[in-house]
């Protein structure tokens, strides 16, 4: 096992009616900025529950955070937080709203151009405290220190991590997700699955506990994902998918093991250039990436084939091919298409994405830092 530091201070408040309990988590004297998205919370009762829980506190609302949150939108929120001496941020929404809130938390205290935090990897020395009410199980943002922000002007989508932006608490009430469109439930399953794979399908370092935990998340998503799509009001399957998504990216399964993340890096470029949903990009990239990198990932691919997909017949290369095909079939079966052409993205994207990564200096992706722009072209060609 590799050395690691593990810290996850996020308090999870899981279950029906838990939004009410945020009143115990935020100081009665706090000046709260409540951050939300395009309005889904006003149609599913979540907004009313949050307002009731905040009670007499001074609350300013900032709505309109879009999917793949934009720097240009958040600049106004940073200004509001500063000029109103906000001392607590409450994110109510999916990964985009939570990521946006983390960025506002870091940027409000930051001296200088907030985009430099992401573009120049400026350290975040302090941030406003924040909490979240999660309404979309997918990213794990509710239980981690990462945020991903898009600069619309430069067409860049950049991720960042800081211990300063861990939420103090996150409410996970599966009932808040019943109003999700099927497309977003599908996206969430694929995102959580891919987060797990990116920390599992690398090379063995004798970390059987991390392996077994990752395999448990993957098999649970395979079993519960289709159930939650078939019956969106099935509380039990939704609750299990929700907890899988948090567990997939809260640092636990990635501690002490190599991590890949090339699928995400390539995927972020597809979103920045072609506006695909985050999970759609992952469904396009991951199966082809596994195919191109199958030699270096061979041992773990064989383990994945056997333990996740019960594939034991055939020679090694047949078992690996079947496992990769099963992955793509699973994504398609939960409703996320796996080819660029499915999203009307033409072949010119292949070179464009590779060149963009090259220009950013992202020339050695993956757990061996050996995925070059030429390899990215090979991967995307297989996904055309
Ligand atoms: O904006 P509203 O009206 O709330 O609608 C949203 C949005 O249109 C809707 N939605 C959310 N909860 C709902 C709901 N609609 C009905 N009922 C509900 N309960 O869903 C749409 C998509 O929301 P969004 O937050 O964009 O989705 P997701 O949670 O998949 O977040 C995606 C973003 O997270 C980033 C992605 O890159 C992307 O920008 N990621 C963040 C990570 C992290 N912080 O650790 C890791 C991930 O790999 C990912 O990169
Ligand atoms: Zn993701």
CSV table of C-alpha atoms in Angstrom, one decimal, residues 24-245:
chain,number,residue,atom,x,y,z
A,24,UNK,CA,-28.7,23.0,14.7
A,25,UNK,CA,-25.6,23.1,12.4
A,26,UNK,CA,-25.5,26.9,11.6
A,27,UNK,CA,-25.0,29.6,14.3
A,28,UNK,CA,-28.3,31.5,15.0
A,29,UNK,CA,-26.4,34.7,14.4
A,30,UNK,CA,-24.9,33.7,11.0
A,31,UNK,CA,-25.4,35.8,7.9
A,32,UNK,CA,-26.2,33.2,5.4
A,33,UNK,CA,-25.8,33.2,1.6
A,34,UNK,CA,-28.0,30.5,0.2
A,35,UNK,CA,-26.7,29.4,-3.2
A,36,UNK,CA,-28.9,27.4,-5.7
A,37,UNK,CA,-29.3,26.5,-9.3
A,38,UNK,CA,-32.0,27.1,-12.0
A,39,UNK,CA,-35.0,26.7,-9.8
A,40,UNK,CA,-35.6,22.9,-9.3
A,41,UNK,CA,-35.6,23.5,-5.5
A,42,UNK,CA,-38.6,25.8,-5.9
A,43,UNK,CA,-40.6,23.0,-7.5
A,44,UNK,CA,-39.9,20.1,-5.3
A,45,UNK,CA,-40.4,21.5,-1.8
A,46,UNK,CA,-36.7,21.7,-0.9
A,47,UNK,CA,-36.6,25.5,-0.9
A,48,UNK,CA,-39.4,25.7,1.6
A,49,UNK,CA,-37.8,23.1,3.9
A,50,UNK,CA,-34.5,25.0,3.8
A,51,UNK,CA,-36.1,28.4,4.5
A,52,UNK,CA,-38.1,26.9,7.4
A,53,UNK,CA,-34.9,25.4,8.8
A,54,UNK,CA,-33.0,28.7,8.6
A,55,UNK,CA,-35.7,30.3,10.7
A,56,UNK,CA,-34.9,33.9,11.8
A,57,UNK,CA,-31.4,34.0,10.4
A,58,UNK,CA,-30.4,36.7,8.0
A,59,UNK,CA,-30.4,35.1,4.6
A,60,UNK,CA,-29.5,36.4,1.2
A,61,UNK,CA,-30.3,34.2,-1.8
A,62,UNK,CA,-28.2,33.7,-4.9
A,63,UNK,CA,-29.9,31.6,-7.5
A,64,UNK,CA,-29.1,30.9,-11.2
A,65,UNK,CA,-26.0,28.8,-10.9
A,66,UNK,CA,-25.9,26.8,-14.1
A,67,UNK,CA,-24.7,23.2,-14.7
A,68,UNK,CA,-20.9,23.3,-15.1
A,69,UNK,CA,-20.8,26.5,-13.1
A,70,UNK,CA,-19.3,29.6,-14.8
A,71,UNK,CA,-16.8,32.0,-13.3
A,72,UNK,CA,-18.7,34.8,-15.0
A,73,UNK,CA,-21.9,33.9,-13.0
A,74,UNK,CA,-20.0,33.5,-9.7
A,75,UNK,CA,-18.2,36.8,-9.8
A,76,UNK,CA,-21.5,38.4,-8.7
A,77,UNK,CA,-21.9,36.0,-5.8
A,78,UNK,CA,-18.4,36.7,-4.5
A,79,UNK,CA,-19.2,40.4,-4.6
A,80,UNK,CA,-22.5,39.8,-2.6
A,81,UNK,CA,-20.7,37.7,0.0
A,82,UNK,CA,-18.0,40.4,0.5
A,83,UNK,CA,-20.3,43.4,0.5
A,84,UNK,CA,-22.8,41.8,2.9
A,85,UNK,CA,-20.2,40.4,5.3
A,86,UNK,CA,-21.6,36.9,4.8
A,87,UNK,CA,-20.3,34.4,7.3
A,88,UNK,CA,-21.9,31.1,6.2
A,89,UNK,CA,-22.6,29.7,2.7
A,90,UNK,CA,-25.3,27.1,2.2
A,91,UNK,CA,-25.4,25.2,-1.1
A,92,UNK,CA,-28.7,23.7,-2.1
A,93,UNK,CA,-28.5,21.6,-5.3
A,94,UNK,CA,-26.3,19.2,-7.2
A,95,UNK,CA,-22.6,19.1,-7.8
A,96,UNK,CA,-22.6,22.3,-9.8
A,97,UNK,CA,-24.2,24.4,-7.0
A,98,UNK,CA,-21.9,22.8,-4.4
A,99,UNK,CA,-18.8,23.4,-6.5
A,100,UNK,CA,-19.9,26.9,-7.1
A,101,UNK,CA,-20.3,27.5,-3.4
A,102,UNK,CA,-16.9,26.1,-2.6
A,103,UNK,CA,-15.4,28.5,-5.2
A,104,UNK,CA,-17.3,31.4,-3.7
A,105,UNK,CA,-16.1,30.3,-0.2
A,106,UNK,CA,-12.4,30.3,-1.4
A,107,UNK,CA,-12.7,33.4,-3.6
A,108,UNK,CA,-14.4,35.7,-1.0
A,109,UNK,CA,-11.2,35.5,1.2
A,110,UNK,CA,-8.8,35.6,-1.8
A,111,UNK,CA,-6.8,38.7,-2.6
A,112,UNK,CA,-6.4,39.0,-6.3
A,113,UNK,CA,-8.2,37.6,-9.4
A,114,UNK,CA,-10.3,34.6,-8.2
A,115,UNK,CA,-9.7,32.7,-11.5
A,116,UNK,CA,-6.0,32.6,-10.5
A,117,UNK,CA,-6.9,30.1,-7.8
A,118,UNK,CA,-7.7,27.6,-10.6
A,119,UNK,CA,-5.5,28.9,-13.5
A,120,UNK,CA,-2.4,29.6,-11.5
A,121,UNK,CA,-3.0,27.0,-8.8
A,122,UNK,CA,-2.8,29.7,-6.2
A,123,UNK,CA,-3.1,28.3,-2.6
A,124,UNK,CA,-6.3,28.8,-0.7
A,125,UNK,CA,-5.3,29.9,2.8
A,126,UNK,CA,-8.8,30.3,4.2
A,127,UNK,CA,-12.4,30.2,3.1
A,128,UNK,CA,-15.9,30.9,4.3
A,129,UNK,CA,-17.5,28.0,6.1
A,130,UNK,CA,-20.1,26.1,4.1
A,131,UNK,CA,-22.8,23.4,4.3
A,132,UNK,CA,-24.7,21.6,1.6
A,133,UNK,CA,-28.1,20.2,0.9
A,134,UNK,CA,-27.5,17.6,-1.9
A,135,UNK,CA,-30.3,17.1,-4.4
A,136,UNK,CA,-28.5,15.0,-7.0
A,137,UNK,CA,-26.3,12.0,-6.2
A,138,UNK,CA,-23.4,12.0,-8.6
A,139,UNK,CA,-20.2,14.0,-8.0
A,140,UNK,CA,-19.4,13.3,-4.3
A,141,UNK,CA,-18.8,17.1,-4.0
A,142,UNK,CA,-20.9,17.0,-0.8
A,143,UNK,CA,-18.2,15.0,0.9
A,144,UNK,CA,-15.0,16.2,-0.6
A,145,UNK,CA,-12.6,19.1,-1.1
A,146,UNK,CA,-12.9,19.5,-4.9
A,147,UNK,CA,-14.6,22.0,-7.1
A,148,UNK,CA,-14.7,22.4,-10.9
A,149,UNK,CA,-15.3,25.8,-12.5
A,150,UNK,CA,-15.7,26.8,-16.2
A,151,UNK,CA,-14.3,30.0,-17.6
A,152,UNK,CA,-16.7,30.6,-20.5
A,153,UNK,CA,-14.5,33.3,-22.1
A,154,UNK,CA,-11.5,31.0,-22.5
A,155,UNK,CA,-13.5,27.7,-22.8
A,156,UNK,CA,-11.5,26.2,-19.9
A,157,UNK,CA,-13.0,23.8,-17.3
A,158,UNK,CA,-10.6,23.5,-14.4
A,159,UNK,CA,-10.7,21.5,-11.1
A,160,UNK,CA,-9.1,22.4,-7.8
A,161,UNK,CA,-8.9,20.9,-4.3
A,162,UNK,CA,-8.4,22.5,-0.9
A,163,UNK,CA,-9.0,21.3,2.6
A,164,UNK,CA,-10.4,24.8,3.3
A,165,UNK,CA,-13.6,24.0,1.3
A,166,UNK,CA,-14.7,20.8,2.9
A,167,UNK,CA,-18.4,21.3,3.8
A,168,UNK,CA,-19.0,21.4,7.5
A,169,UNK,CA,-22.1,19.2,7.0
A,170,UNK,CA,-24.1,17.8,4.1
A,171,UNK,CA,-27.7,16.8,4.2
A,172,UNK,CA,-28.5,13.7,2.1
A,173,UNK,CA,-32.3,13.2,2.0
A,174,UNK,CA,-33.0,10.7,-0.8
A,175,UNK,CA,-36.6,12.1,-1.1
A,176,UNK,CA,-35.1,15.4,-2.4
A,177,UNK,CA,-34.0,13.5,-5.5
A,178,UNK,CA,-37.4,12.1,-6.5
A,179,UNK,CA,-38.0,15.1,-8.7
A,180,UNK,CA,-34.8,14.4,-10.8
A,181,UNK,CA,-35.2,13.9,-14.5
A,182,UNK,CA,-34.1,10.4,-15.5
A,183,UNK,CA,-31.2,11.9,-17.5
A,184,UNK,CA,-29.7,13.3,-14.3
A,185,UNK,CA,-30.2,10.0,-12.4
A,186,UNK,CA,-28.4,8.2,-15.3
A,187,UNK,CA,-25.6,10.8,-15.2
A,188,UNK,CA,-25.2,10.3,-11.5
A,189,UNK,CA,-24.8,6.5,-11.8
A,190,UNK,CA,-22.2,6.8,-14.5
A,191,UNK,CA,-20.3,9.6,-12.7
A,192,UNK,CA,-20.1,7.6,-9.4
A,193,UNK,CA,-19.1,4.4,-11.3
A,194,UNK,CA,-16.4,6.2,-13.2
A,195,UNK,CA,-15.0,7.9,-10.0
A,196,UNK,CA,-14.7,4.4,-8.5
A,197,UNK,CA,-13.0,3.0,-11.6
A,198,UNK,CA,-10.5,5.9,-11.8
A,199,UNK,CA,-9.2,5.0,-8.3
A,200,UNK,CA,-9.4,1.2,-8.8
A,201,UNK,CA,-8.5,0.2,-12.3
A,202,UNK,CA,-4.8,1.1,-12.2
A,203,UNK,CA,-2.2,-1.4,-11.0
A,204,UNK,CA,-2.0,-3.5,-7.9
A,205,UNK,CA,-0.3,-2.2,-4.8
A,206,UNK,CA,-1.6,-4.8,-2.4
A,207,UNK,CA,-4.5,-2.8,-1.0
A,208,UNK,CA,-7.2,-5.4,-0.8
A,209,UNK,CA,-9.5,-3.4,1.5
A,210,UNK,CA,-9.6,-0.4,-1.0
A,211,UNK,CA,-10.1,-2.9,-3.8
A,212,UNK,CA,-13.0,-4.7,-2.0
A,213,UNK,CA,-14.6,-1.3,-1.1
A,214,UNK,CA,-14.4,-0.1,-4.7
A,215,UNK,CA,-15.8,-3.4,-6.0
A,216,UNK,CA,-18.7,-3.1,-3.5
A,217,UNK,CA,-19.5,0.4,-4.8
A,218,UNK,CA,-19.4,-0.8,-8.4
A,219,UNK,CA,-21.6,-3.9,-7.8
A,220,UNK,CA,-24.0,-1.9,-5.7
A,221,UNK,CA,-24.4,0.7,-8.5
A,222,UNK,CA,-24.9,-2.2,-11.0
A,223,UNK,CA,-27.6,-3.7,-8.9
A,224,UNK,CA,-29.3,-0.6,-7.5
A,225,UNK,CA,-28.9,1.8,-10.4
A,226,UNK,CA,-31.4,0.1,-12.8
A,227,UNK,CA,-33.9,-0.2,-9.9
A,228,UNK,CA,-33.8,3.5,-9.1
A,229,UNK,CA,-34.3,4.3,-12.8
A,230,UNK,CA,-37.2,1.8,-13.1
A,231,UNK,CA,-39.0,3.3,-10.0
A,232,UNK,CA,-37.7,6.8,-9.2
A,233,UNK,CA,-39.8,7.0,-6.0
A,234,UNK,CA,-38.2,3.8,-4.6
A,235,UNK,CA,-36.6,5.3,-1.5
A,236,UNK,CA,-34.4,2.3,-0.8
A,237,UNK,CA,-32.7,2.0,-4.1
A,238,UNK,CA,-32.3,5.8,-4.3
A,239,UNK,CA,-30.8,5.9,-0.9
A,240,UNK,CA,-28.2,3.3,-1.8
A,241,UNK,CA,-27.3,5.1,-5.0
A,242,UNK,CA,-26.9,8.3,-3.1
A,243,UNK,CA,-24.6,6.8,-0.5
A,244,UNK,CA,-22.6,5.1,-3.3
A,245,UNK,CA,-22.0,8.4,-5.0
